[in-house]
mmCIF file of C-alpha atoms and ligand atoms in Angstrom:
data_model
loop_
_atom_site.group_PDB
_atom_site.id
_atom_site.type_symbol
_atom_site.label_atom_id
_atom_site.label_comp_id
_atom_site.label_asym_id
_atom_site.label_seq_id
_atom_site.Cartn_x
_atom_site.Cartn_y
_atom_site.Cartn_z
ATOM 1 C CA UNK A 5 7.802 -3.284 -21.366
ATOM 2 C CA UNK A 6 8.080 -2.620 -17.653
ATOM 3 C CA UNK A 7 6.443 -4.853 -15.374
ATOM 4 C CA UNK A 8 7.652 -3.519 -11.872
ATOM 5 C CA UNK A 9 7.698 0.240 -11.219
ATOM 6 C CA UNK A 10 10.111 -0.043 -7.381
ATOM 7 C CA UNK A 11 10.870 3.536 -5.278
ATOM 8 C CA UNK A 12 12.793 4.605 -2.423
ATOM 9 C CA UNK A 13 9.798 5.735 -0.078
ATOM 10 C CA UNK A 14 11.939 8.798 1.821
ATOM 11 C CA UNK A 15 12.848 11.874 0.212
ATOM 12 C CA UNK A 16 10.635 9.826 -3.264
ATOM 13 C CA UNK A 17 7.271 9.130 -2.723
ATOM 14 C CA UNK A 18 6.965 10.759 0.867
ATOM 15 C CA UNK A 19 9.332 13.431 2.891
ATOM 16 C CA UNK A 20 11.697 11.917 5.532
ATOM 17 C CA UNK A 21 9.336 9.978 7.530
ATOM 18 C CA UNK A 22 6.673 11.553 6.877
ATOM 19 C CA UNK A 23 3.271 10.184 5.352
ATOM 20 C CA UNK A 24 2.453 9.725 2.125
ATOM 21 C CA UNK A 25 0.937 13.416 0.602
ATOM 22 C CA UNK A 26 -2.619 12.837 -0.555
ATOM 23 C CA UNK A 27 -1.583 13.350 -4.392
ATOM 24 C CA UNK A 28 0.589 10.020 -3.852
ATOM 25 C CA UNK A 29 -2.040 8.539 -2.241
ATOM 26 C CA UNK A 30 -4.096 8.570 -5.348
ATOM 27 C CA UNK A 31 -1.717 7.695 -7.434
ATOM 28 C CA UNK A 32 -0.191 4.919 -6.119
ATOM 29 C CA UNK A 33 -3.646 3.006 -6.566
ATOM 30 C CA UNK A 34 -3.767 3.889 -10.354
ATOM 31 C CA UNK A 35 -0.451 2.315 -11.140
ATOM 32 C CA UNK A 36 -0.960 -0.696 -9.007
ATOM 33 C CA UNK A 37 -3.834 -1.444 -11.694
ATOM 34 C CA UNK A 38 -1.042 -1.429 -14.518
ATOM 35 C CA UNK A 39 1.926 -2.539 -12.750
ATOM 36 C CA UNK A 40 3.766 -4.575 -10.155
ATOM 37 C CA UNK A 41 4.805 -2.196 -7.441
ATOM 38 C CA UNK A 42 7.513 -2.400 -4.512
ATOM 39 C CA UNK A 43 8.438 0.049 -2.311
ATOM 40 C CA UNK A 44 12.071 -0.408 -0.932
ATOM 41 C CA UNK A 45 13.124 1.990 1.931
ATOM 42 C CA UNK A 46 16.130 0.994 4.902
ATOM 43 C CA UNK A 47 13.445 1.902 7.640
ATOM 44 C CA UNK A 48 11.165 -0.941 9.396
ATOM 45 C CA UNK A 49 7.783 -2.015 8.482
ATOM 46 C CA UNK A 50 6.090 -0.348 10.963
ATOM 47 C CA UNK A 51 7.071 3.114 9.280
ATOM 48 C CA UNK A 52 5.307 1.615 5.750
ATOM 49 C CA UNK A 53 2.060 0.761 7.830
ATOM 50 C CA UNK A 54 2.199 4.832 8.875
ATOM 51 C CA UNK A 55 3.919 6.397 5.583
ATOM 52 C CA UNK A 56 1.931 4.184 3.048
ATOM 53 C CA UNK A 57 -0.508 1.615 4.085
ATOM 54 C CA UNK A 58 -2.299 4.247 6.621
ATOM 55 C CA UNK A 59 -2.718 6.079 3.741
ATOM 56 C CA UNK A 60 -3.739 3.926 0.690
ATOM 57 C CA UNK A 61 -7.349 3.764 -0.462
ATOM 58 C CA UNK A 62 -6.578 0.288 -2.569
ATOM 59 C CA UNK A 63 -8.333 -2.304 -3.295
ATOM 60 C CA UNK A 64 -7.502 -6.412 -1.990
ATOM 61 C CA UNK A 65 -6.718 -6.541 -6.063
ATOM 62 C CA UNK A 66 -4.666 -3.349 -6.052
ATOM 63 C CA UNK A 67 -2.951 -4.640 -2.524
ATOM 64 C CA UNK A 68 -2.315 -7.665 -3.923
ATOM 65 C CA UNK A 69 0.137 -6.324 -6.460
ATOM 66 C CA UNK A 70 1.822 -4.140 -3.839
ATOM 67 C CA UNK A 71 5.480 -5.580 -2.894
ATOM 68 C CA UNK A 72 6.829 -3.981 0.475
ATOM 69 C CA UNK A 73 10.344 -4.193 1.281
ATOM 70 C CA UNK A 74 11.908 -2.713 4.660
ATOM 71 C CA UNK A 75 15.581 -2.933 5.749
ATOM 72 C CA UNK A 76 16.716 -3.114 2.545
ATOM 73 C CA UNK A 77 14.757 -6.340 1.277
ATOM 74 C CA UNK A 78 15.937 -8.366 4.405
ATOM 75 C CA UNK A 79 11.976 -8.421 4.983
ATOM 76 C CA UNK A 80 9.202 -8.644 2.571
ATOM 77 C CA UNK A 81 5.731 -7.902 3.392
ATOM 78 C CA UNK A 82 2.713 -8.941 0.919
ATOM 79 C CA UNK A 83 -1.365 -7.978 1.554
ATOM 80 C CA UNK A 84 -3.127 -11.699 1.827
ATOM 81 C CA UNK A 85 -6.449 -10.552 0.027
ATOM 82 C CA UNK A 86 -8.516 -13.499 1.540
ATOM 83 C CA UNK A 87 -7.477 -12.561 5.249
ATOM 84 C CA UNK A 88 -7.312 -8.495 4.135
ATOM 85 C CA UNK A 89 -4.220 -8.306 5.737
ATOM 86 C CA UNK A 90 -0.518 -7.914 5.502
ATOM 87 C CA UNK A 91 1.782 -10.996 6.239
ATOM 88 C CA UNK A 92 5.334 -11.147 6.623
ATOM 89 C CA UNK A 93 6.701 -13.315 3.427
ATOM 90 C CA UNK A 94 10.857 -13.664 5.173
ATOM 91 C CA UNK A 95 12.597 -12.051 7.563
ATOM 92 C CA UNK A 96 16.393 -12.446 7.769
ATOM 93 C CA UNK A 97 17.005 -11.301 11.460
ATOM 94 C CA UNK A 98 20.424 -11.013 13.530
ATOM 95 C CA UNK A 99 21.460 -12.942 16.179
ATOM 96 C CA UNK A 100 21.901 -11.465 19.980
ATOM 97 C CA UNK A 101 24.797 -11.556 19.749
ATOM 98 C CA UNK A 102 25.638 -10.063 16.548
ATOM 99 C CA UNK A 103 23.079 -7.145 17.729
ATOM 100 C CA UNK A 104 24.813 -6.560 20.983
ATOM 101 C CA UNK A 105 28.489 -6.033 19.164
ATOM 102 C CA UNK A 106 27.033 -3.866 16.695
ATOM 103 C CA UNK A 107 25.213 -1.798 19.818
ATOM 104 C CA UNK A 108 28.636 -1.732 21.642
ATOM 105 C CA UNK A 109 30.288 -0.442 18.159
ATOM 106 C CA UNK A 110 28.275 2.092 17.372
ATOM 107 C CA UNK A 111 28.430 3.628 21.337
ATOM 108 C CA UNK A 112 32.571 3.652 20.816
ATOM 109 C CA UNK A 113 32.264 5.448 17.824
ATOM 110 C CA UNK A 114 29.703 7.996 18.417
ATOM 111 C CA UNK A 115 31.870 8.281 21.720
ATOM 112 C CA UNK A 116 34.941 8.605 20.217
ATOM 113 C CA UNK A 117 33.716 11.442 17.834
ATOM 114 C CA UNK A 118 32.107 13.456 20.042
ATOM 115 C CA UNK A 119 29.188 12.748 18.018
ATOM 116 C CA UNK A 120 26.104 12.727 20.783
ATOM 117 C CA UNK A 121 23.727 15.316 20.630
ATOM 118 C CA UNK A 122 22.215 16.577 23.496
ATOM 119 C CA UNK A 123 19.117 16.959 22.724
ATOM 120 C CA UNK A 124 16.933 14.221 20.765
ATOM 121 C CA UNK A 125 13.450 13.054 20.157
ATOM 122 C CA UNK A 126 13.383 8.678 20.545
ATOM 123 C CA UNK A 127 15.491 6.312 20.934
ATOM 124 C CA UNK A 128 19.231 7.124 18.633
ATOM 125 C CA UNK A 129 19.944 3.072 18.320
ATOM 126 C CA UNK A 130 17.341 1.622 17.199
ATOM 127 C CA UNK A 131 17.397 -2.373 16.787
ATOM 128 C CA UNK A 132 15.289 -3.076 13.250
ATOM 129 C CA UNK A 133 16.255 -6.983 13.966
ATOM 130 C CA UNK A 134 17.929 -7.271 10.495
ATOM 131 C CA UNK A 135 19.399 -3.550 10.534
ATOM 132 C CA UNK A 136 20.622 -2.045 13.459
ATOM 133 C CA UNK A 137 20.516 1.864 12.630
ATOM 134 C CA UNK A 138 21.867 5.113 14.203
ATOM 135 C CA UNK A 139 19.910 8.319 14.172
ATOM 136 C CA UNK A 140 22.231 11.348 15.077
ATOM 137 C CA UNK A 141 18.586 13.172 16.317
ATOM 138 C CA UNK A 142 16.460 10.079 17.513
ATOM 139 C CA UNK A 143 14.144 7.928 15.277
ATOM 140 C CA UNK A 144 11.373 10.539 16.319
ATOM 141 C CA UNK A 145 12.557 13.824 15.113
ATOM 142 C CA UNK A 146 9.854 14.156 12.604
ATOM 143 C CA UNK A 147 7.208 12.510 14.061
ATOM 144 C CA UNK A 148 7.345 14.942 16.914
ATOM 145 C CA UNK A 149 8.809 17.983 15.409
ATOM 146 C CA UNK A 150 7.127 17.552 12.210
ATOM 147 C CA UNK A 151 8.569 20.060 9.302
ATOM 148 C CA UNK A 152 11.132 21.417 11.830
ATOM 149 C CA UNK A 153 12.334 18.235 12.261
ATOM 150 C CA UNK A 154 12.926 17.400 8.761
ATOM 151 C CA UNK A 155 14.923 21.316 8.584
ATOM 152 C CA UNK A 156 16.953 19.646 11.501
ATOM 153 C CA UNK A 157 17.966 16.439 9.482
ATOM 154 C CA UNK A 158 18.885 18.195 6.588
ATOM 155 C CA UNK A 159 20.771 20.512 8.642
ATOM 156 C CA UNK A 160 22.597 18.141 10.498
ATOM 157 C CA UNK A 161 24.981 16.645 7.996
ATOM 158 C CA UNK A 162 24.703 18.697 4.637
ATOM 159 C CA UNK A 163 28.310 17.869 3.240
ATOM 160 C CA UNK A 164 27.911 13.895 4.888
ATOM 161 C CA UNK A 165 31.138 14.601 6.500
ATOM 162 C CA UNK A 166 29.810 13.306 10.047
ATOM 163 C CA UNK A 167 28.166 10.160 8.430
ATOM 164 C CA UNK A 168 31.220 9.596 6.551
ATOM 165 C CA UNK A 169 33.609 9.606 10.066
ATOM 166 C CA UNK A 170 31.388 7.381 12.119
ATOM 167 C CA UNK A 171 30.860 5.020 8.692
ATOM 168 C CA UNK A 172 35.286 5.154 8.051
ATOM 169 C CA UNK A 173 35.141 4.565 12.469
ATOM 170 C CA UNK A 174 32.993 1.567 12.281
ATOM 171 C CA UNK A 175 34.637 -0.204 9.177
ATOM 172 C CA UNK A 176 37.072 -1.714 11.035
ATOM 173 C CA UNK A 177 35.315 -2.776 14.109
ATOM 174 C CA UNK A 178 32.632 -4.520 12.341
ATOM 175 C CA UNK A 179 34.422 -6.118 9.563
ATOM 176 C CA UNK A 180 31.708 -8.807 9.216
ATOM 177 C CA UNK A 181 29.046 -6.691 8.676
ATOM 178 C CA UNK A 182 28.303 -4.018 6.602
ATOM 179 C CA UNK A 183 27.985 -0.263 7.324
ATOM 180 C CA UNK A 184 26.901 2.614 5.698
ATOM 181 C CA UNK A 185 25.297 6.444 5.680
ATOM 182 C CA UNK A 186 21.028 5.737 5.578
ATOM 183 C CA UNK A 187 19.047 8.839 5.012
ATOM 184 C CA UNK A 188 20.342 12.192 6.454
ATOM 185 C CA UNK A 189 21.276 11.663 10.221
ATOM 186 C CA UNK A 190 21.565 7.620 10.007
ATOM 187 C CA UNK A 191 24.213 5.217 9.809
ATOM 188 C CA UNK A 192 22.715 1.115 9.068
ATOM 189 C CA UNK A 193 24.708 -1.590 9.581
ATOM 190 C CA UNK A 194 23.595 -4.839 7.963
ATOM 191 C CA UNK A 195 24.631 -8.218 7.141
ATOM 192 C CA UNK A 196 27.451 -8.222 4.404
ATOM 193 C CA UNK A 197 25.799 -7.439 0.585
ATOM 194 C CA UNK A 198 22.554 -5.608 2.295
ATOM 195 C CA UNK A 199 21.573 -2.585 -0.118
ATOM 196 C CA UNK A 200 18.545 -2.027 -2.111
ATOM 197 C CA UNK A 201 20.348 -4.101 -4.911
ATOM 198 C CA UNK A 202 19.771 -7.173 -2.401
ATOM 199 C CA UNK A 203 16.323 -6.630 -2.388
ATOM 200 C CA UNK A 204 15.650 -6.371 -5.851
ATOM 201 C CA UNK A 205 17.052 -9.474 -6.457
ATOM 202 C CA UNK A 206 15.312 -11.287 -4.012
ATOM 203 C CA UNK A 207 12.216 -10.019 -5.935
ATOM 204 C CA UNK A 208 13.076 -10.320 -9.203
ATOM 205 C CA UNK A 209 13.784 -13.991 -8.506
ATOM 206 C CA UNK A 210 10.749 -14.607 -6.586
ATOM 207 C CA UNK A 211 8.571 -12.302 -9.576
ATOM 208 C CA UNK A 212 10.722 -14.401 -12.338
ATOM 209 C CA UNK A 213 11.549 -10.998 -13.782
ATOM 210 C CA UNK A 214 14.205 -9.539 -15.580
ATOM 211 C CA UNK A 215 16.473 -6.388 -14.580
ATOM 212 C CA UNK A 216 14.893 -5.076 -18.027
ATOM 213 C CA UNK A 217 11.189 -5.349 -16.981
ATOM 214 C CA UNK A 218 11.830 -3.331 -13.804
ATOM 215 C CA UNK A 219 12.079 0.736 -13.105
ATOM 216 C CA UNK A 220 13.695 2.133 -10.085
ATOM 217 C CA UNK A 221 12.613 5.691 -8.586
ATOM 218 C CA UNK A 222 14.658 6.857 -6.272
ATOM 219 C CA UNK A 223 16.263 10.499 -4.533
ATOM 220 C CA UNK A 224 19.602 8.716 -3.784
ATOM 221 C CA UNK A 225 21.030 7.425 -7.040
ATOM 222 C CA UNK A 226 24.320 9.549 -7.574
ATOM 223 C CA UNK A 227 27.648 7.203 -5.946
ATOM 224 C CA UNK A 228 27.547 6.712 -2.513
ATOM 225 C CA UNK A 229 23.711 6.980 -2.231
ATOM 226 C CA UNK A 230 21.187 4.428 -0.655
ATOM 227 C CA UNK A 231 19.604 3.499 -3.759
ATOM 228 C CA UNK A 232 22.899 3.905 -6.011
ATOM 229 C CA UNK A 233 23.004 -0.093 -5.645
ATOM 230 C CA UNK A 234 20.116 -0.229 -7.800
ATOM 231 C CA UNK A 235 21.489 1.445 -10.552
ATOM 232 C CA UNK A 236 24.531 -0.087 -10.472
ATOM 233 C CA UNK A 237 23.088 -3.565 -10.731
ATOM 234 C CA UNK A 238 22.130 -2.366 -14.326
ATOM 235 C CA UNK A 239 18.405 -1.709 -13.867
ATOM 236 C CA UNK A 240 16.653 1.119 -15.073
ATOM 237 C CA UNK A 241 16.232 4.333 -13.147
ATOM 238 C CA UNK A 242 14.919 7.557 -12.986
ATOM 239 C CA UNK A 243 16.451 10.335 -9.863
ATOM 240 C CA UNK A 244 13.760 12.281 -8.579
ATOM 241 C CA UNK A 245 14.808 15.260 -6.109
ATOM 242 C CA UNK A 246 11.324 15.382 -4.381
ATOM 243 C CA UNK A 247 8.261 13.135 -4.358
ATOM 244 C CA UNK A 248 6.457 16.012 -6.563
ATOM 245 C CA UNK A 249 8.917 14.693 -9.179
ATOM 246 C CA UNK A 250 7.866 11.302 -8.831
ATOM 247 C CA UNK A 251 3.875 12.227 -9.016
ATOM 248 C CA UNK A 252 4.968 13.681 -12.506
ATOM 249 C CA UNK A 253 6.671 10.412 -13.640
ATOM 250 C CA UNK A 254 3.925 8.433 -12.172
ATOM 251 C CA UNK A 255 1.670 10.159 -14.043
ATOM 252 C CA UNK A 256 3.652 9.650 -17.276
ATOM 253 C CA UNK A 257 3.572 5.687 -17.044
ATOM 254 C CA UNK A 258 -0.108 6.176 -16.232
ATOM 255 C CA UNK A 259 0.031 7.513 -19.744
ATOM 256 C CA UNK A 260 2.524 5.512 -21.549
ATOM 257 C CA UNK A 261 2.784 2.210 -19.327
HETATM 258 MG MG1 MG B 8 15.379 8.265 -0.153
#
């Protein structure tokens, strides 16, 4: 019997950066009266309050039951039904210094491979205080570009040849800290052992739940992807292609669950 139903929130319950579709909306609700839910994406908080809280008609009871995790599970956000609001639970933040080496690394590399583009919407380093994360296009691409900015991302890097150079370019520079491809157009570099896997066991320790009580949704699951972690700790999952998919399987442990 599952007790946690966790997604990816890009490219699974939402488009790239885009909010949450109206469908999901509803939905989300319904299985937060059955379930524990977390959403688990590598993009900051402030992107959930837009993408999902914005949009969520819930109730304090329903919120209550809602676990938020950006960068990865580094942070973890929880609605304090009393206050009505959302208070930060941890946050496992870099040092300045440790930001300021990743900065410099990330300018060599994109340097050295001839990577800048010339044209981009916001800021292409963006400091997420426990990620630090490069976006080939800016962090505002879709926000200000809307659809035609998503078309952009996808078109950017379709084989992940480009995220794979700066990623095999970085490696060695940062050897303390880890790095790897994000969504489409983004490189993150974390602490060492910061993937969605991280995350989940920070909450299934602080739910006291076992991997078998949990289910994962996610767009990234094949090797190599952002939420392939998951899977490969050994909890269930189910790979979605588009957050139409996931309405479907929502509505099947509305069902079932
Ligand atoms: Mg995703």
């Amino acid at each position: 019997m599952k007790q946690l139903i966790a997604f990816d929130l890009d490219g699974t319950l939402a488009p790239s950066k885009t909010p949450i579709p109206d469908k999901m909306a509803q939905l989300i609700p319904k299985l937060l009266d059955k379930f524990q839910v977390c959403i688990m994406s590598g993009g900051k908080f402030q992107l959930f309050e837009t993408q999902v809280i914005a949009r969520l008609n819930a109730s304090p009871e329903q919120l209550d039951k809602l676990h938020l995790m950006p960068t990865c599970g580094t942070r973890y956000y929880r609605f304090d039904p009393k206050k009505s609001k959302w208070f930060k639970v941890y946050a496992e933040d870099f040092t300045k210094e440790e930001k300021q080496k990743i900065i410099n690394a990330i300018k060599q590399a994109v340097t050295a491979l001839d990577m800048w583009e010339k044209k981009t919407w916001g800021e292409e380093i963006e400091d997420r205080d426990s990620q630090i994360s490069y976006s080939a296009l800016g962090q505002d691409v879709v926000a200000e570009l809307g659809e035609k900015g998503v078309g952009l991302k996808e078109a950017w890097d379709p084989d992940n040849a480009k995220k794979k150079a700066l990623v095999d370019y970085l490696v060695p520079l940062l050897p303390e800290f880890e790095v790897r491809a994000g969504g489409l157009t983004t490189v993150d570099v974390t602490k060492q052992g910061i993937d969605k896997a991280y995350g989940m066991k920070k909450l299934l320790t602080r739910l006291k739940l076992k991997k078998e009580q949990v289910l994962f949704i996610g767009d990234r699951l094949q090797e190599g992807g952002n939420d392939y972690p998951v899977k490969a700790l050994g909890i269930d999952t189910i790979e979605v292609a588009h957050w139409q998919e996931t309405a479907e399987a929502i509505e099947k442990l509305l069902i079932s669950g």
